[in-house]
Short mmCIF file of C-alpha atoms in Angstrom, two decimals:
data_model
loop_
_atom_site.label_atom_id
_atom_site.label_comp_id
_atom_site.label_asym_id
_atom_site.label_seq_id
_atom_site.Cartn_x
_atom_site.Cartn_y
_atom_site.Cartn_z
CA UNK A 1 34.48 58.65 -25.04
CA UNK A 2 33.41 55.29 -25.77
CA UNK A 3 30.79 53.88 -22.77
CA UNK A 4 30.20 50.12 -22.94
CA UNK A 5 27.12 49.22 -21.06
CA UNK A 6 27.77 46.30 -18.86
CA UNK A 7 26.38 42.85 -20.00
CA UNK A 8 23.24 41.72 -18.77
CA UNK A 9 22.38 39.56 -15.58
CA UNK A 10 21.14 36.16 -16.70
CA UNK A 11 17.79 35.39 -14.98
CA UNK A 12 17.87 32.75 -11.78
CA UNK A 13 18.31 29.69 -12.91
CA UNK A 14 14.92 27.40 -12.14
CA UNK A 15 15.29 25.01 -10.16
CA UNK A 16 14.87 21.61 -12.08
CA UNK A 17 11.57 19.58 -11.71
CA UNK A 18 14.13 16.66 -10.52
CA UNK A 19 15.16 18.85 -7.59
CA UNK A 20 11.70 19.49 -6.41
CA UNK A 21 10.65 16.25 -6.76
CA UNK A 22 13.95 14.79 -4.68
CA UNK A 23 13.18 17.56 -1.98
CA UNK A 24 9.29 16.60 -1.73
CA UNK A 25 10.58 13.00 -1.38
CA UNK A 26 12.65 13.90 1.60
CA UNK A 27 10.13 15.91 3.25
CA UNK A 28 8.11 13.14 2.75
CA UNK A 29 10.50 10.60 4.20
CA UNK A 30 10.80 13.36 7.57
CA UNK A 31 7.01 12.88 7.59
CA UNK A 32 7.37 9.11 7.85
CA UNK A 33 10.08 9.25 10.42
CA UNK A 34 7.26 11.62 12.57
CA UNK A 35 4.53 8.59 11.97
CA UNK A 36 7.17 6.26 13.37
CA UNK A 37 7.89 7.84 16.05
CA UNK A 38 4.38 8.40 16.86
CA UNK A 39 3.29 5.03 16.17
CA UNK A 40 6.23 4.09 19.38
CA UNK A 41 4.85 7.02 21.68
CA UNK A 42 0.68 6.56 21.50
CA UNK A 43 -0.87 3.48 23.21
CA UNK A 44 -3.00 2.85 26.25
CA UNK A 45 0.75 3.83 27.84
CA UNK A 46 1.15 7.41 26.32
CA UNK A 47 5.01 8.10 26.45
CA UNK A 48 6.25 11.05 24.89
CA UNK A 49 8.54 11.48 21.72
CA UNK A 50 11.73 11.43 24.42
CA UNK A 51 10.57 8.28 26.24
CA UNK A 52 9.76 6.60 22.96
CA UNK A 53 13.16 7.26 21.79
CA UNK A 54 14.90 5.93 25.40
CA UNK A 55 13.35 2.69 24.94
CA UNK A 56 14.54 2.05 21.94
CA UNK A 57 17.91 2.40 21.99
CA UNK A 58 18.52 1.96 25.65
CA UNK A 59 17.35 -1.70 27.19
CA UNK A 60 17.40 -0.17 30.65
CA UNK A 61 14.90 2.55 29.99
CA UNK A 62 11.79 2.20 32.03
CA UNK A 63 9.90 2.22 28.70
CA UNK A 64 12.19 -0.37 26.98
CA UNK A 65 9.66 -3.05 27.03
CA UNK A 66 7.00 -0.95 25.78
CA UNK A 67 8.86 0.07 22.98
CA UNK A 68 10.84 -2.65 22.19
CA UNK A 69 8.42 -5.72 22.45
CA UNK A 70 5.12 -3.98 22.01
CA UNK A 71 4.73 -1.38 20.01
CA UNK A 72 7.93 -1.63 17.72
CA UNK A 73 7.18 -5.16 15.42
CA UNK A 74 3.79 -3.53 15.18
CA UNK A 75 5.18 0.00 13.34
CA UNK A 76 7.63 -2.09 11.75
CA UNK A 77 4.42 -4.69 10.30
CA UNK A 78 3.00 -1.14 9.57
CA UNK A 79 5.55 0.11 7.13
CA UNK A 80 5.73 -3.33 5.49
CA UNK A 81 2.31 -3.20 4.53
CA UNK A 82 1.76 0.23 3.95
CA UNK A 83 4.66 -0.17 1.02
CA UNK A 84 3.10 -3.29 -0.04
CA UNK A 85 -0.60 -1.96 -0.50
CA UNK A 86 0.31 1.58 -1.88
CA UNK A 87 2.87 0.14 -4.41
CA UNK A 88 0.20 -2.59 -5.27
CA UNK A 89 -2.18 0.36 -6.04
CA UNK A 90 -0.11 2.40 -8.22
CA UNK A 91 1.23 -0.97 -10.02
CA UNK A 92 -2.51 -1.55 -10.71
CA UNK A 93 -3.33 2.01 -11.86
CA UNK A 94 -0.55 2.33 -14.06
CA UNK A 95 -1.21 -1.08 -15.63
CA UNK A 96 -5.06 -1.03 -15.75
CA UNK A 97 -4.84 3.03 -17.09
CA UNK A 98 -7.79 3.02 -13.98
CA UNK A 99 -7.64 5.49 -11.47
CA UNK A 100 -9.48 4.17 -9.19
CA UNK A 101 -7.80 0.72 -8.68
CA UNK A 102 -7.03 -0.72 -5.90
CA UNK A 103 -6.16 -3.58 -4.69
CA UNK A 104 -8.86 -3.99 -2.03
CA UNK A 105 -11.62 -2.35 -4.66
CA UNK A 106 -10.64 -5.07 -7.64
CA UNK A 107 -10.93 -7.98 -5.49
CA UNK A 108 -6.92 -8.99 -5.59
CA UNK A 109 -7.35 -8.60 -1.57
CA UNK A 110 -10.59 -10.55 -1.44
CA UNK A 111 -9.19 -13.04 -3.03
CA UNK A 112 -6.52 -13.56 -1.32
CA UNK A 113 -8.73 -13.25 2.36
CA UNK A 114 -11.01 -15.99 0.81
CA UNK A 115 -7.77 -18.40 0.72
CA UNK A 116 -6.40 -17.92 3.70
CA UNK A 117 -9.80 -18.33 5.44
CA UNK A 118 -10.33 -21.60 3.14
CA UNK A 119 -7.08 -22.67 4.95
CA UNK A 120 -7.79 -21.63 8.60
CA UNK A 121 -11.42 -23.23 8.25
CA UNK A 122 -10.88 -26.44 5.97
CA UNK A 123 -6.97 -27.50 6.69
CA UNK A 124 -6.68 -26.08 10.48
CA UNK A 125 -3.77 -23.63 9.27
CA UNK A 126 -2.93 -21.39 12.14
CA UNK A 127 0.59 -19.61 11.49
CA UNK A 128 1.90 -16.55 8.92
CA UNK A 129 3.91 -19.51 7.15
CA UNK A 130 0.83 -21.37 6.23
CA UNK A 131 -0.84 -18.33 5.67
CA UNK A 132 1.67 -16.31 2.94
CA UNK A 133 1.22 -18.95 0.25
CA UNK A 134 -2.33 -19.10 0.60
CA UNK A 135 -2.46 -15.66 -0.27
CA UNK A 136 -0.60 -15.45 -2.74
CA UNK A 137 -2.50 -17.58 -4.52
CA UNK A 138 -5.79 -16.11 -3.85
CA UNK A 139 -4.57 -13.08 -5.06
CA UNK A 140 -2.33 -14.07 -7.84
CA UNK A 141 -5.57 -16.01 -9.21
CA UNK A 142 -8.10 -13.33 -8.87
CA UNK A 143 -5.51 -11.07 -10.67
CA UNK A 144 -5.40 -13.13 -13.48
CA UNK A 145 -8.82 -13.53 -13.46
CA UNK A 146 -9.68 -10.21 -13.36
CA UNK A 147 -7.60 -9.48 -16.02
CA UNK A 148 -9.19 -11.84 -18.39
CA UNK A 149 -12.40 -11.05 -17.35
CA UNK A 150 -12.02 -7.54 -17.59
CA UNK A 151 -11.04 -7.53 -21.24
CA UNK A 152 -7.17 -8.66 -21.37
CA UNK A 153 -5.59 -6.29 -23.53
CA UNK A 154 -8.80 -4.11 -24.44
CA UNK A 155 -9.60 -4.04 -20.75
CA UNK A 156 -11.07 -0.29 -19.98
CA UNK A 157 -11.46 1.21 -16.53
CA UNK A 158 -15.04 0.54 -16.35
CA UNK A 159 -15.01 -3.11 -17.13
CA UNK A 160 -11.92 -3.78 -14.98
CA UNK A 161 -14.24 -1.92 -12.02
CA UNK A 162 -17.45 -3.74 -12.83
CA UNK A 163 -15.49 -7.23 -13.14
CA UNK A 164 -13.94 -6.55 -10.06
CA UNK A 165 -16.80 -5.44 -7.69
CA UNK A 166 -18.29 -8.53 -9.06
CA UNK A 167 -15.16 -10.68 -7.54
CA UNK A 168 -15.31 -8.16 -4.35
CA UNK A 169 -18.44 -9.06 -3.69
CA UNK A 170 -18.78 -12.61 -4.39
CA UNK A 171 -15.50 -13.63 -2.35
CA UNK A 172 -16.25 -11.21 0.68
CA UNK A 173 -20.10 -12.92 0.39
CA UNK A 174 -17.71 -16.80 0.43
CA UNK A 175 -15.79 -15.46 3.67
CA UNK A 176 -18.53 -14.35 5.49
CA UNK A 177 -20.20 -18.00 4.80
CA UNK A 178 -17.53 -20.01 5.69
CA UNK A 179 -17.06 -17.59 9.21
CA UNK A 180 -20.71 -18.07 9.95
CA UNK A 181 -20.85 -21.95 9.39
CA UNK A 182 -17.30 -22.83 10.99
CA UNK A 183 -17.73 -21.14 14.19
CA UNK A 184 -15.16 -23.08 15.92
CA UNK A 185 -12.61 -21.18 13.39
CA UNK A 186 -14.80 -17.73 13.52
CA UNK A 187 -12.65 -16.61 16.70
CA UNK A 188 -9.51 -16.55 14.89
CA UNK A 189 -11.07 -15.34 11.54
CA UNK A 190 -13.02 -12.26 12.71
CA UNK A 191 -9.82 -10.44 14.33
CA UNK A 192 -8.09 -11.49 10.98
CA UNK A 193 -10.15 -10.07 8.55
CA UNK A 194 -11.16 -7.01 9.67
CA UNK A 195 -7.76 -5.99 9.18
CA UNK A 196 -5.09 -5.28 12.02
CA UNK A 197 -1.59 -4.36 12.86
CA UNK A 198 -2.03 -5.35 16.58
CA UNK A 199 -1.08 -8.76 16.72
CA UNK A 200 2.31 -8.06 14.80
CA UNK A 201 5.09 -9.96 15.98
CA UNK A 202 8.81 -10.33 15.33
CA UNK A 203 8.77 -13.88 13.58
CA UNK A 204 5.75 -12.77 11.24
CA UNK A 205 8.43 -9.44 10.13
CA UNK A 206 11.44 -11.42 9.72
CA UNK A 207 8.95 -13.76 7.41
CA UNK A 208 6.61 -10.96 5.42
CA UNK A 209 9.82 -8.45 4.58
CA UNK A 210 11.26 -10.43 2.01
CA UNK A 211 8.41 -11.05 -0.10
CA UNK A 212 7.52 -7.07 0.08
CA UNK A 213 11.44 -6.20 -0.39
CA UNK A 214 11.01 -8.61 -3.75
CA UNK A 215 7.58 -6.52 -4.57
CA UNK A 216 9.40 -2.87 -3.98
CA UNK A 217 12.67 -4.03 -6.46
CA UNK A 218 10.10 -5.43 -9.33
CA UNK A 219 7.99 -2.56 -8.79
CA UNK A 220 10.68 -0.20 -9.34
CA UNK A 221 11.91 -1.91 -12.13
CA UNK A 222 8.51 -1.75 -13.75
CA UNK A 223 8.67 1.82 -13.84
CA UNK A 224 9.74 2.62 -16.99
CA UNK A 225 8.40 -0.33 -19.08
CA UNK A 226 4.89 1.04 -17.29
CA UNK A 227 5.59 4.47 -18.36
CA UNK A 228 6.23 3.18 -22.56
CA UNK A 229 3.02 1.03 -22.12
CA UNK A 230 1.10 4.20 -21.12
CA UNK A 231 1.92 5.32 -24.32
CA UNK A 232 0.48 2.65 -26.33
CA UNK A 233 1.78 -0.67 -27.18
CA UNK A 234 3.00 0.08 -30.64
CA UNK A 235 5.26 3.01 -29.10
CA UNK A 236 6.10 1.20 -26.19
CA UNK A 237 7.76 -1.46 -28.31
CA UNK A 238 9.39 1.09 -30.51
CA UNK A 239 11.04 2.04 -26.93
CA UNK A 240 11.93 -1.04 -26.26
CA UNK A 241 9.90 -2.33 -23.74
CA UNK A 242 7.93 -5.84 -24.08
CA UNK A 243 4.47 -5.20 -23.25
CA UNK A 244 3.03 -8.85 -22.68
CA UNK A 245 6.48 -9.33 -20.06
CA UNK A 246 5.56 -6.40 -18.67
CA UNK A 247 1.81 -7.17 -17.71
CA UNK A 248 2.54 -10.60 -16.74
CA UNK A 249 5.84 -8.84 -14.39
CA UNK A 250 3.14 -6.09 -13.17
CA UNK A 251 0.68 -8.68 -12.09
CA UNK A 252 3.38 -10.74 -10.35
CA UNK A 253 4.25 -8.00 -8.67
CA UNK A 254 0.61 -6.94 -7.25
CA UNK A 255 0.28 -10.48 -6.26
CA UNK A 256 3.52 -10.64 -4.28
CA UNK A 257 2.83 -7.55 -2.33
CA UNK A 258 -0.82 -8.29 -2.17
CA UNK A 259 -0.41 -11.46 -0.85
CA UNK A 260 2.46 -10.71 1.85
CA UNK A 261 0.49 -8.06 3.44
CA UNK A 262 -3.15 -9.58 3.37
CA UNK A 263 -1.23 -12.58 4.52
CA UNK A 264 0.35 -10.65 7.60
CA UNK A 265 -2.48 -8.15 8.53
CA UNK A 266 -5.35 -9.26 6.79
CA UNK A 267 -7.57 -7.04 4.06
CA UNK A 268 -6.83 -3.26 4.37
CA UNK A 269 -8.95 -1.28 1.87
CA UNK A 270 -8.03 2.28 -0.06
CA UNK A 271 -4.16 2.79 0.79
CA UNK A 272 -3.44 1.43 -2.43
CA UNK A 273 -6.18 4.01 -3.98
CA UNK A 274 -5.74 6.79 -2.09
CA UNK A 275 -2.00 7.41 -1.94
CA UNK A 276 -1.28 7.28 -6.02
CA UNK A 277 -3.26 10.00 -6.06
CA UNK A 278 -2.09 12.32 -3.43
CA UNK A 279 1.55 11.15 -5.55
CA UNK A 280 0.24 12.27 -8.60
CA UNK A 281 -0.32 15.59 -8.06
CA UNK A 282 3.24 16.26 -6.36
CA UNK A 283 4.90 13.96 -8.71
CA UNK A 284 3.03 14.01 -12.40
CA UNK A 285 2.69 10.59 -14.00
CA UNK A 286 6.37 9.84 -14.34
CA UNK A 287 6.62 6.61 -12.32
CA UNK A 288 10.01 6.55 -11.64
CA UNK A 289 9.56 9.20 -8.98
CA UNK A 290 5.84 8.20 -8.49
CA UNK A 291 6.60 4.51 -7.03
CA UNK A 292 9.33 5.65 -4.57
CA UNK A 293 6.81 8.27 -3.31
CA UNK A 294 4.28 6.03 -2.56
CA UNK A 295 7.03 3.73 -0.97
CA UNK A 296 7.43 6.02 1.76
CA UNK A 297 3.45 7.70 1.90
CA UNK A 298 1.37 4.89 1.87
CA UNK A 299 3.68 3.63 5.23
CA UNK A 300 3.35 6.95 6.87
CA UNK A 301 -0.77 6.82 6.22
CA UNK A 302 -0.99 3.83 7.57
CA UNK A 303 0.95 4.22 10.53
CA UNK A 304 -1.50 7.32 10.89
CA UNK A 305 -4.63 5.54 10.41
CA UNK A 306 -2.98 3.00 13.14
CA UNK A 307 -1.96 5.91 15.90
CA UNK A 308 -5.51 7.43 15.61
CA UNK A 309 -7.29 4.20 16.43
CA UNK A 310 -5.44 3.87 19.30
CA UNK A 311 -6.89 7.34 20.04
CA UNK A 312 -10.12 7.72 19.11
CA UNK A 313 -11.51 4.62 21.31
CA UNK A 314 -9.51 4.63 23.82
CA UNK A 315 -8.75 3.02 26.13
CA UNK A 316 -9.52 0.49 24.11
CA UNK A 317 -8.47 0.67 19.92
CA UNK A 318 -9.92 0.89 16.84
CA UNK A 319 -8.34 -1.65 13.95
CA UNK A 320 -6.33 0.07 11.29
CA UNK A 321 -8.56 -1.73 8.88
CA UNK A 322 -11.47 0.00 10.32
CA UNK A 323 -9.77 3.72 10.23
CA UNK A 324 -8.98 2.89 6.67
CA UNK A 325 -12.98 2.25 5.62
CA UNK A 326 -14.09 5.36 7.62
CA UNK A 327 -11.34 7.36 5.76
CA UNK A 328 -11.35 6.21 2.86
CA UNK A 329 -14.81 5.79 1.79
CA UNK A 330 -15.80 9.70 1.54
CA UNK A 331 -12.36 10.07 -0.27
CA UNK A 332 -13.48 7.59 -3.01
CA UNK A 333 -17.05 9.03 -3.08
CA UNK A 334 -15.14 12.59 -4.07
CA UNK A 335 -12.82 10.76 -6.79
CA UNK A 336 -15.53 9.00 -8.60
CA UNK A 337 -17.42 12.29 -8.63
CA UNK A 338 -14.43 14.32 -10.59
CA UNK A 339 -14.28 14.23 -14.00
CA UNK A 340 -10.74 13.65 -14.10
CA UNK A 341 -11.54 10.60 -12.02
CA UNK A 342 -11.97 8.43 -15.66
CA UNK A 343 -8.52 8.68 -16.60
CA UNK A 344 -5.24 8.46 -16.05
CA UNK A 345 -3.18 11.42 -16.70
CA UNK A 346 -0.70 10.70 -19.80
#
């Protein structure tokens, strides 16, 4: 009698890299929504998660005004700029091939501080309105600028970081001039630029969102022209993509989100640095997943750094911009130190 043996099971099927990667982006999105939510509970009023949530969808809640007036344009000015300045650092990293850029590090934030405190000093400028176009051309100049000084094309990490601690330094030196001789403007400069969230207010969203909503569609357009340029020039144009549009699109970009969130919350150092990286390693180099990552991180560490300066000194509050430094200082210390820290990945 004839025995057939019965066919073999085919192994699991693995899960595709794209599923992973779509499933770390939603847990990362859940982790945003908890940073919200926190952001609307902690203040010198602690409400809890419940409260939080009655005030803002109910206008009779006892913590309505709290929620609403308060402490709500403030997470939503946090999530603007927290997309702005960690899309601005990847955008930088992917077009410099420099780890370690950053929009506050390179001097594209300086830059655009040292205009808008030319125009609160010098022209009396007072308002977000005036403020946004300064910006962006403090930081679209010091962009190109940097670029050219740095090398243009043959630009390599180090002298794209050398050229722009040299900017860093020298613009940061101009503000802190200009706020020591002008002390009738140093009052309104000194909360500015040490970089806050608490003096968000609804006009100042309405204005800042479209310029970063601009920023997030370029930037995510840029993704795969970025990702051919990584490979070289000559194969990036065998792939179709236009390197010199892209650079000049890439810096456009930076300078748009740059500008909008300086502009809005004044200079906030190492979001743009630190969250690429923390990307990196869930995502790989593959922009097209790495941008919308960091489009929903860099938010929730912000909001973060923002809820634990309320905490830390209370009841009075440390500035997000402050958090940021003490953070993100020893975190830069330990990326210069690996040796991986040189390159980008490929």
């Amino acid at each position: 009698m004839l025995v057939t043996k019965p066919p073999p099971e085919a192994p699991p099927a693995r899960r595709a890299p794209g599923g992973r990667r779509a499933a770390g982006l939603a847990a990362a999105t859940l982790l945003l929504l908890v940073a919200v939510m926190l952001s609307l509970a902690v203040g010198a009023r602690p409400l809890s998660l419940g409260e939080a949530w009655d005030g803002l969808f109910h206008a009779d809640s006892a913590a309505s005004t709290v929620v609403r007036e308060m402490r709500l344009p403030r997470t939503l000015l946090g999530l603007l700029a927290g997309v702005a300045l960690g899309l601005a650092g990847a955008v930088m990293q992917a077009l410099t091939r420099n780890p370690l850029a950053d929009p506050g590090l390179l001097g594209i934030n300086a830059g655009a501080s040292a205009a808008v405190v030319s125009a609160i000093s010098f022209l009396g400028v007072t308002s977000f309105t005036g403020f946004v176009w300064f910006a962006f051309a403090g930081a679209g100049a010091v962009a190109v600028l940097l670029y050219a000084v740095g090398g243009g094309r043959g630009a390599t990490p180090a002298r794209l970081a050398l050229a722009g601690s040299a900017l860093n330094a020298a613009l940061f030196s101009y503000v802190s001039a200009v706020q020591l001789l002008d002390t009738a403007s140093l009052d309104r400069m000194r909360f500015w630029t040490v970089g806050s969230l608490a003096s968000a207010q609804n006009h100042t969203i309405v204005r800042v969102a479209p310029f970063v909503a601009a920023g997030l569609v370029l930037a995510l357009l840029l993704a795969r022209p970025l990702n051919a340029l990584a490979m070289g020039e000559d194969a990036a144009r065998a792939l179709g993509a236009n390197p010199g549009r892209a650079r000049i699109a890439a810096i456009l970009t930076v300078t748009l989100l740059c500008g909008a969130a300086t502009a809005a919350c004044g200079p906030i150092v190492f979001v743009g640095l630190m969250v690429p990286h923390l990307v990196r390693a869930l995502t790989g180099p593959d922009l097209r997943w790495l941008f919308p990552y960091c489009a929903v991180l860099a938010p929730a560490l912000m909001l973060a750094a923002d809820v634990l300066g309320r905490v830390v000194a209370r009841p009075s509050e440390l500035q997000v911009g402050v958090v940021m430094l003490v953070a993100g200082g020893p975190v830069f210390l330990y990326f210069v130190r690996r040796p991986r820290a040189r390159t980008v990945a490929a």
